[in-house]
Coordinates of C-alpha atoms and ligand atoms in Angstrom, one line a residue:
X1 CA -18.3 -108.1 216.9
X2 CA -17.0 -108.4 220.4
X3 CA -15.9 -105.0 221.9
X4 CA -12.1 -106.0 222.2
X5 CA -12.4 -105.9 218.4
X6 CA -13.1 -102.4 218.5
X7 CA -10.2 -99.5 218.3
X8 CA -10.0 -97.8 221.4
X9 CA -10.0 -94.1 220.3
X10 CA -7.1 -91.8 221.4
X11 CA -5.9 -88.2 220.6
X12 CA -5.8 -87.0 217.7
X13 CA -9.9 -87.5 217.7
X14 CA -11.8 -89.5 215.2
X15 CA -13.1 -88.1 212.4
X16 CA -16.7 -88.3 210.1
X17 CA -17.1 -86.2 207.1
X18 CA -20.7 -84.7 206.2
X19 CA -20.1 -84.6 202.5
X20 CA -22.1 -81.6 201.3
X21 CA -20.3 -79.4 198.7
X22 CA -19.5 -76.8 200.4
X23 CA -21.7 -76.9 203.5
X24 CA -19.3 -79.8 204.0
X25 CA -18.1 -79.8 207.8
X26 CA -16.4 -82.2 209.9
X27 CA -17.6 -84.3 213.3
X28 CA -14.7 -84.7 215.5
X29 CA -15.4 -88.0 218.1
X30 CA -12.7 -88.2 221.1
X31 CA -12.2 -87.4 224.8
X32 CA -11.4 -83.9 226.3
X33 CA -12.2 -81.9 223.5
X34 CA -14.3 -79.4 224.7
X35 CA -11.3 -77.4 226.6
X36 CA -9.0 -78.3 223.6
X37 CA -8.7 -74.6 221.5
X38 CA -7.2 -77.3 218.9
X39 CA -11.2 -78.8 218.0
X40 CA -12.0 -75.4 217.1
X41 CA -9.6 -74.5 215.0
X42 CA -11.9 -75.2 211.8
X43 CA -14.4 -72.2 213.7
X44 CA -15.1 -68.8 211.0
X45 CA -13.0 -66.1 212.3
X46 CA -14.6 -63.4 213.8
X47 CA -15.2 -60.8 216.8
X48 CA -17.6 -62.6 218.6
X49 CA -19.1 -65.9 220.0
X50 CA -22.3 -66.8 221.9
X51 CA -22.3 -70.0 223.8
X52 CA -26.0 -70.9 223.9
X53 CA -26.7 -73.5 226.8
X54 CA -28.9 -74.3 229.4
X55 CA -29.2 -74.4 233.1
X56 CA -28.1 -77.9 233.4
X57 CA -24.9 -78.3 230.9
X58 CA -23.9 -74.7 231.2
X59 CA -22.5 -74.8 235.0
X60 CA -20.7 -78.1 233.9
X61 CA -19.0 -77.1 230.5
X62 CA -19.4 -73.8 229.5
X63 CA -16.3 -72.3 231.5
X64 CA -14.5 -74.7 229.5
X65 CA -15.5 -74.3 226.1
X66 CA -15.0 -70.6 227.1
X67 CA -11.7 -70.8 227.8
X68 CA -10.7 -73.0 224.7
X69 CA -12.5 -70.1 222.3
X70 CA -10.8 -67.7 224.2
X71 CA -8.0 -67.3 222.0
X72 CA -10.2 -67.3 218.7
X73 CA -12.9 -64.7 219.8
X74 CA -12.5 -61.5 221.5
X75 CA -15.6 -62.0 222.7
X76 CA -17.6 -64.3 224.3
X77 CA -21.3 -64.4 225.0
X78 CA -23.2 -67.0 227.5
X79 CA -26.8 -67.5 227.3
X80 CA -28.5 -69.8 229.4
X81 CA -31.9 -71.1 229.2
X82 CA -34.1 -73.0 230.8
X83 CA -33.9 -76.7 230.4
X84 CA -36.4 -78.9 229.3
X85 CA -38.7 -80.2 225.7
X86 CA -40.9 -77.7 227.5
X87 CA -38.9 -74.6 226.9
X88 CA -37.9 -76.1 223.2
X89 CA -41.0 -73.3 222.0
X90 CA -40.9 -69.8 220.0
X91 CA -40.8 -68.1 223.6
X92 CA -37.3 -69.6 224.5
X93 CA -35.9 -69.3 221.1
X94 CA -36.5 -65.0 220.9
X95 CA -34.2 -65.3 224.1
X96 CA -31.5 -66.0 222.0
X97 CA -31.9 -63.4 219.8
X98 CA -32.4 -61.0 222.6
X99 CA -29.2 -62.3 223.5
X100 CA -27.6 -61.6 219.9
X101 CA -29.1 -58.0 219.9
X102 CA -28.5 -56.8 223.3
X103 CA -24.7 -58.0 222.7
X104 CA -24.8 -56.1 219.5
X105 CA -23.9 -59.7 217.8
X106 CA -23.3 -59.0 213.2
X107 CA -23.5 -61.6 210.9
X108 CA -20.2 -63.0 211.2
X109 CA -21.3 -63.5 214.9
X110 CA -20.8 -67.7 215.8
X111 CA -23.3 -69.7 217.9
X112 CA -22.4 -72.6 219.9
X113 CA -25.1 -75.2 220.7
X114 CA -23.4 -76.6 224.2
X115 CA -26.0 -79.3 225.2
X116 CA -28.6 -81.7 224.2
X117 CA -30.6 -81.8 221.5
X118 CA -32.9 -79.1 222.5
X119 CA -30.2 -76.7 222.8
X120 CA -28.8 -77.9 219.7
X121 CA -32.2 -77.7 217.6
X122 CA -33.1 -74.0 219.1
X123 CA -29.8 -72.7 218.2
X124 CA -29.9 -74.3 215.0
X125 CA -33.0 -72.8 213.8
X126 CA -31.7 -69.5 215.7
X127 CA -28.6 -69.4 213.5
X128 CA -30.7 -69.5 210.4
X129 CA -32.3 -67.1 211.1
X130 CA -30.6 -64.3 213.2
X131 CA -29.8 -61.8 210.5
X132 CA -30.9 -64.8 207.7
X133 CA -28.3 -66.9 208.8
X134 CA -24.9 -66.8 210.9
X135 CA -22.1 -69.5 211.2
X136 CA -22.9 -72.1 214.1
X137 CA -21.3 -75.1 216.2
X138 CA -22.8 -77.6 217.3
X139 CA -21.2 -79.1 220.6
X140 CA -23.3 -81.9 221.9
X141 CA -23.4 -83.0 225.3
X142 CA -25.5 -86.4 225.4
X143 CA -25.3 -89.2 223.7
X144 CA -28.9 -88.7 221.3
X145 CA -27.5 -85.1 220.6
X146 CA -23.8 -87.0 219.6
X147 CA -25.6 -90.0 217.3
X148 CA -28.0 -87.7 215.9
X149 CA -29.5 -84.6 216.3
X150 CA -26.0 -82.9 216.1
X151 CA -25.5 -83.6 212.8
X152 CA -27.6 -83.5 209.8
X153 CA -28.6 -79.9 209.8
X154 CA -32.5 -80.4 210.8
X155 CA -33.3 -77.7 213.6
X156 CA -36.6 -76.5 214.6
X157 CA -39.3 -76.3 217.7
X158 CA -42.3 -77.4 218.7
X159 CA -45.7 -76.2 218.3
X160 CA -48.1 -77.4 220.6
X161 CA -50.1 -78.8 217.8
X162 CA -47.0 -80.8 216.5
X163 CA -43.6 -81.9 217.5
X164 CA -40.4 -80.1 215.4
X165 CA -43.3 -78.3 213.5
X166 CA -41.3 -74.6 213.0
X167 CA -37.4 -74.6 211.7
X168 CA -35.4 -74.7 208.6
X169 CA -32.2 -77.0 207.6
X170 CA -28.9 -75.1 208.3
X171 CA -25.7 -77.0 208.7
X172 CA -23.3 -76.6 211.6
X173 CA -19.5 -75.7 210.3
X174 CA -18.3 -78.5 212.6
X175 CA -18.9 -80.7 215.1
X176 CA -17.2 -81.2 218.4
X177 CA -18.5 -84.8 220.2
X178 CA -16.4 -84.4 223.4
X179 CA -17.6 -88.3 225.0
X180 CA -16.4 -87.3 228.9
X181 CA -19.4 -85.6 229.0
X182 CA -21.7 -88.5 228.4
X183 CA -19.9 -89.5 231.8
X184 CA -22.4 -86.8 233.6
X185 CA -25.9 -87.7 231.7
X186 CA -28.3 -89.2 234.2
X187 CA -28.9 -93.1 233.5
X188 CA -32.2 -92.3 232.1
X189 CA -30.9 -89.9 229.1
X190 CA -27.8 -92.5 228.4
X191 CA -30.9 -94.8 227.8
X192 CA -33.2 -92.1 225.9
X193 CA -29.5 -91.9 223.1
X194 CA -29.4 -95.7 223.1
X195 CA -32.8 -95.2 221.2
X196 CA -31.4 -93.7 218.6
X197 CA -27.8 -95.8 218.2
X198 CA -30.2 -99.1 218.3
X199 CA -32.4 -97.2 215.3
X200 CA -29.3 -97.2 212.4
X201 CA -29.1 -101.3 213.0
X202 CA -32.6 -102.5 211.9
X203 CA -32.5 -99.1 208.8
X204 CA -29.4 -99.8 207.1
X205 CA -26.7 -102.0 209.3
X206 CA -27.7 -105.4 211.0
X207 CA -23.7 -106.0 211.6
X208 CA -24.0 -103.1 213.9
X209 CA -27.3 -104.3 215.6
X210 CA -25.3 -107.4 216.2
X211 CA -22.8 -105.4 217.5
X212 CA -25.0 -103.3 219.9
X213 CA -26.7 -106.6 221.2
X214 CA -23.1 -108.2 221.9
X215 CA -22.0 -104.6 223.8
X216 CA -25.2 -102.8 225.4
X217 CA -24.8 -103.9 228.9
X218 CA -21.3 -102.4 228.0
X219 CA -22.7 -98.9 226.5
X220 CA -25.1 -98.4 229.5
X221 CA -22.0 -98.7 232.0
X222 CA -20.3 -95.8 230.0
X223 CA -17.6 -98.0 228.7
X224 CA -15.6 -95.3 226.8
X225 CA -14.7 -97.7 224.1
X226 CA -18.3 -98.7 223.3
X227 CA -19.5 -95.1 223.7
X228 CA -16.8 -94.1 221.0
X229 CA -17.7 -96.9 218.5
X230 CA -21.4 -95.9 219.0
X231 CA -21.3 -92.8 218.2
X232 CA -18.8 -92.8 215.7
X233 CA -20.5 -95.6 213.4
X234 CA -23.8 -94.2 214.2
X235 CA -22.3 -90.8 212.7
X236 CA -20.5 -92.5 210.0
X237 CA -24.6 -93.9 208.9
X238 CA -25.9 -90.8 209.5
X239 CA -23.4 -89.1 207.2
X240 CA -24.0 -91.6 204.6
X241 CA -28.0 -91.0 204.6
X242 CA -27.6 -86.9 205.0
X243 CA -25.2 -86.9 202.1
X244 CA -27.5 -88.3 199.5
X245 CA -30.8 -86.5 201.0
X246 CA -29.8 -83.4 202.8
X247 CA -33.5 -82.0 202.9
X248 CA -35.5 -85.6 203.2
X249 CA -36.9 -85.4 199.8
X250 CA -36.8 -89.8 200.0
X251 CA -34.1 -91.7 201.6
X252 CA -33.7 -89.7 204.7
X253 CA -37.0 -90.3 206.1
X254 CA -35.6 -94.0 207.1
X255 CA -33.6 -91.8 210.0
X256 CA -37.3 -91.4 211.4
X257 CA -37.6 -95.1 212.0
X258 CA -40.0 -95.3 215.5
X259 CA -40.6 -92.1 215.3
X260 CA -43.9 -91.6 214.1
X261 CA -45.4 -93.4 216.3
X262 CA -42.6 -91.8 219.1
X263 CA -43.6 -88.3 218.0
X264 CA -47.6 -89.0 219.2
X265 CA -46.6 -90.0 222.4
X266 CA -44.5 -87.1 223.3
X267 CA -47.2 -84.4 222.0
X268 CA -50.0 -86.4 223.4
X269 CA -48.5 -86.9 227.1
X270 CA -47.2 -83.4 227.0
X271 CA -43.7 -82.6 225.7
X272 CA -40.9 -83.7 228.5
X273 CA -43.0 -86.2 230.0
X274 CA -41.6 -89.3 228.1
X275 CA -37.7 -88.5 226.8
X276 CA -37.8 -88.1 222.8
X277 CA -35.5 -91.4 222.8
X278 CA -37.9 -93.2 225.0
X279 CA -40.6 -92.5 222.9
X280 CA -38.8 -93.3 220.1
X281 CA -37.6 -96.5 221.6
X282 CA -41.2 -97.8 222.4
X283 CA -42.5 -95.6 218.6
X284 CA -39.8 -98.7 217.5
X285 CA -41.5 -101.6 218.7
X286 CA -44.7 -100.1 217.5
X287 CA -42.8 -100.2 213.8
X288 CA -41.3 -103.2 214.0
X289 CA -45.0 -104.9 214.5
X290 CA -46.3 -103.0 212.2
X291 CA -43.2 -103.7 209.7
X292 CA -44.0 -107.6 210.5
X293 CA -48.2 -107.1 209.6
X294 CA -46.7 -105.8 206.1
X295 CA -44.9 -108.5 205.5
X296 CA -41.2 -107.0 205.6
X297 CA -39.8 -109.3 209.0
X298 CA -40.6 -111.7 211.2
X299 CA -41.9 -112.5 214.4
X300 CA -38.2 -113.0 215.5
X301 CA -37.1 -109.7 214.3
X302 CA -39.9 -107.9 216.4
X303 CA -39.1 -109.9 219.5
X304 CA -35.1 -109.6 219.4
X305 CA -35.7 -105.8 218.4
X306 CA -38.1 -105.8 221.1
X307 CA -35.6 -106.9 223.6
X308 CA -32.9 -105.1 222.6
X309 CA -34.7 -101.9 223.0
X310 CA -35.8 -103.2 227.3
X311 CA -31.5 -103.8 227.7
X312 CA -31.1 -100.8 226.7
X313 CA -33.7 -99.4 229.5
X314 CA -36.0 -97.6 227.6
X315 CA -39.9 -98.5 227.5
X316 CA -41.7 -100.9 225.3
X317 CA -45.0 -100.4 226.2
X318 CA -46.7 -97.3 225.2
X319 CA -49.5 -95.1 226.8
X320 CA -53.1 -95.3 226.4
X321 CA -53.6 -92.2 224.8
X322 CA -56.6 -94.4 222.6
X323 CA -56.3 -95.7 219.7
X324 CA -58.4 -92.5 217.6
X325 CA -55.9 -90.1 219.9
X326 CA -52.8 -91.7 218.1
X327 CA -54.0 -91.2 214.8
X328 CA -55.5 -88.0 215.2
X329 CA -51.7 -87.1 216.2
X330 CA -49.9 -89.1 214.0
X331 CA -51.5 -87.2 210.4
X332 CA -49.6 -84.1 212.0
X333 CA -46.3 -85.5 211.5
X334 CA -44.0 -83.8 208.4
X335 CA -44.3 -86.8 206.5
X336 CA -47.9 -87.1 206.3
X337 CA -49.4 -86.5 202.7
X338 CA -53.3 -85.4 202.1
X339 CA -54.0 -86.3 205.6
X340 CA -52.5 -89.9 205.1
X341 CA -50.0 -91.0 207.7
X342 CA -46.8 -92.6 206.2
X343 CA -45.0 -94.8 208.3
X344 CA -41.0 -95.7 208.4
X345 CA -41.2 -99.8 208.2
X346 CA -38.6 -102.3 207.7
X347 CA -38.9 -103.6 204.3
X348 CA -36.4 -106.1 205.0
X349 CA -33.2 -106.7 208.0
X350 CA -31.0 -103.8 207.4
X351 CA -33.4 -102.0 204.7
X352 CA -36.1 -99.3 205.7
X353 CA -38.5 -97.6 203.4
X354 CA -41.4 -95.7 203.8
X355 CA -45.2 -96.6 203.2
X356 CA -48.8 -96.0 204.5
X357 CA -50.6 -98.7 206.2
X358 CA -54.5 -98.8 206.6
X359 CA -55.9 -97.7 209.6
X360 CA -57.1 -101.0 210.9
X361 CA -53.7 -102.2 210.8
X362 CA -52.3 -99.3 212.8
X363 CA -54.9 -100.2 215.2
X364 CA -54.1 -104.1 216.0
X365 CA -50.5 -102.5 216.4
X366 CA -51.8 -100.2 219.1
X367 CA -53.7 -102.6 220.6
X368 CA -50.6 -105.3 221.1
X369 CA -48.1 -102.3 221.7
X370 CA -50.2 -100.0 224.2
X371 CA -51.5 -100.1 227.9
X372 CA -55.1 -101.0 228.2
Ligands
NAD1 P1 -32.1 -82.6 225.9 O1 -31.5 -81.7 225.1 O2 -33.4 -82.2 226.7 O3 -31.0 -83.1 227.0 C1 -31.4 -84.1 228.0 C2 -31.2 -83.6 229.4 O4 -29.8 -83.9 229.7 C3 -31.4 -82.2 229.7 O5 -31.9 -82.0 231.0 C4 -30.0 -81.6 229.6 O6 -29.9 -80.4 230.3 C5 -29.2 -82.7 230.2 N1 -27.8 -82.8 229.8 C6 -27.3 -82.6 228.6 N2 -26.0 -82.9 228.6 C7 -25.7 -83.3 229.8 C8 -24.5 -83.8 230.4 N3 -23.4 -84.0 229.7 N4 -24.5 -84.1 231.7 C9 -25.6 -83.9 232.4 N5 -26.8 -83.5 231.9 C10 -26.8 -83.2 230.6 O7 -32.5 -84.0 225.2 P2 -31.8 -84.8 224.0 O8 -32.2 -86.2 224.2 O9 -30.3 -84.5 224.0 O10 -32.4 -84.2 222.7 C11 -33.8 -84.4 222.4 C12 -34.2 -83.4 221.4 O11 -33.5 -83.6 220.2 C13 -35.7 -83.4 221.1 O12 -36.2 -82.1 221.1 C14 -35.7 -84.0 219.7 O13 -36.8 -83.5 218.9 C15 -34.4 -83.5 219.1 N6 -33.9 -84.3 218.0 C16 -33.5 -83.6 216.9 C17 -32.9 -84.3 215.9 C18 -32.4 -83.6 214.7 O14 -32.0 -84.2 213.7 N7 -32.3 -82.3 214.7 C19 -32.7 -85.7 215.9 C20 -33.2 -86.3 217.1 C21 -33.7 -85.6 218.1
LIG2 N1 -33.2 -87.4 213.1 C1 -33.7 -87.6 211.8 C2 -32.9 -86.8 210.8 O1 -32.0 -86.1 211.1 O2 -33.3 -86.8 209.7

């Protein structure tokens, strides 16, 4: 579908529900949000508020967001931490509840996650668990946090044995995707949340990979219009997926598509080396060749994901970490079972399902897919 075909989004924002009984909550999708009191208004009343951000987003947003709770909150907090996969760590996360304690924070207490998805997974997993749980908002300021980590409810850190390895699933109450601030991402994070928009195509909507194809010279100049369809059908699958498996007891494990594979690279080069959407742009590739050995697409399918993947500037050729190194990695990941790796595969164009592949197999991948 060409972009023209697309609405262009304008006030009042668009909205996705996350249909959960009553941990239901709504994403709102539009431009200058973040100073709008009006996104909030669906916030729990109460005394205080602590904006968790980091040193990056927080001199960029936070006066804003700030000033639009003002009039909901008598008080609120700022926290700012240190920026970077790095910091995404036990360490980092007891700042914010030094933060909660010192300010004398109670359990009706809100968070607000203002930044990428490290922000937005640490604040998570400390709103679960600061006095067993307090209300939370997720405000997500690049385009992987908007498409995806955002929403859903999975927040955690890393353990330097394994990637997302400590946190729980806690829902935000809402979600504010103000997309003026994708306008300030560096190129090489707009790329790293392509990853993850280009991942709902080949899982569950090859209308929308055709659609990404015909607009994602278009998306990585920061049209607003493409941006806003992005994220808002990328949401809108997301939602779908989430609503029938909150807690990835099956279908939800398709949203891992790539990353498998993605998740070895980042622990094995060191977290923050390679972006989690780069990794989980080339972790694609890896899957789609794989997908093709198991019989579920073509050689056509691999080479126009493939390509796809390069428009969209991320990497499609992954490290030489050694073949033994990847799988020693890969049996770490949360959907491993009795030490045997299962992999997200395409089981046909638009379908995605989950399955183990023997190890030989794995290796011819690596072999195509990796530096010598
Ligand atoms: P990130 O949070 O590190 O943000 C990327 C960089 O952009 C950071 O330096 C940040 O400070 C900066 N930044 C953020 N917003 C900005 C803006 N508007 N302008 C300028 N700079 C800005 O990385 P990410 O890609 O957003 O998130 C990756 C993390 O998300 C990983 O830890 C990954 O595991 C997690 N994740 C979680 C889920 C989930 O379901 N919970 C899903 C996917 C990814
Ligand atoms: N990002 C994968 C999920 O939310 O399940």
């Amino acid at each position: 579908m060409p972009l023209s075909a697309q609405p262009v989004l304008s006030a009042p924002p668009e909205r996705v529900d996350i249909q959960l009984g009553e941990r239901s909550y709504p994403i709102l999708i539009g431009a200058g949000l973040l100073d709008d009191p009006a996104s909030f208004a669906a916030t729990p009343a109460a005394a205080s508020a602590l904006i968790v951000s980091n040193t990056t987003v927080a001199p960029l947003y936070a006066q804003a967001l700030r000033a639009a709770l003002a009039n909901r909150f008598r008080t609120v907090h700022l926290l700012e931490l240190p920026d970077g996969e790095v910091y995404k760590n036990l360490e980092t996360l007891n700042l914010i509840f030094d933060a909660l304690l010192g300010h004398g924070s109670d359990r009706k207490t809100v968070l607000f996650a203002l930044g990428g998805g490290v922000v937005g997974d640490m604040t998570g997993f400390a709103a679960a668990s600061y006095m067993r749980g307090v209300p939370f908002v997720q405000v997500p300021t690049t385009l992987l946090a908007q498409v995806d980590s955002s929403v859903g409810g999975k927040t955690a850190i890393n353990h330097p044995l394994g990637k997302n390895m400590i946190g729980a699933f806690y829902q935000p109450q809402l979600v504010v995707c103000d997309l003026g601030t994708l306008q300030t991402l560096p190129p090489r994070e707009l790329s790293a949340g392509l990853a993850e928009v280009i991942k709902y195509g080949p899982i569950h909507d090859m209308a929308f990979l055709d659609w990404i194809e015909a607009n994602v010279d278009a998306l990585v100049a920061r049209d607003p219009a493409a941006l806003a369809y992005a994220v808002k059908r990328s949401c809108e699958i997301k939602a779908l997926v989430v609503g029938q498996d909150e807690r990835e007891t099956g279908l939800r494990a398709i949203l891992n598509f790539g990353h498998t594979f993605g998740h070895a690279i980042e622990s094995g080069l060191g977290y923050g080396e390679w972006l989690h959407g780069e990794a989980v742009g080339c972790g694609m590739v890896m899957a789609a060749h794989l997908s093709q050995r198991l019989g579920g697409v073509d050689a056509a399918f691999v080479e126009r994901l493939t390509r796809l993947i390069e428009r969209a500037g991320l990497p499609i050729v992954g490290p030489a970490l050694g073949a033994d190194r990847y799988l020693e990695l890969m049996r770490v990941d949360k959907k491993s079972e009795a030490g045997e790796i299962r992999f997200v595969v395409i089981d046909k164009p638009g379908s995605a399902a989950v399955s183990s592949a023997p190890d030989a197999l794995v290796r011819d991948v690596l072999a195509q897919c990796c530096v010598e």
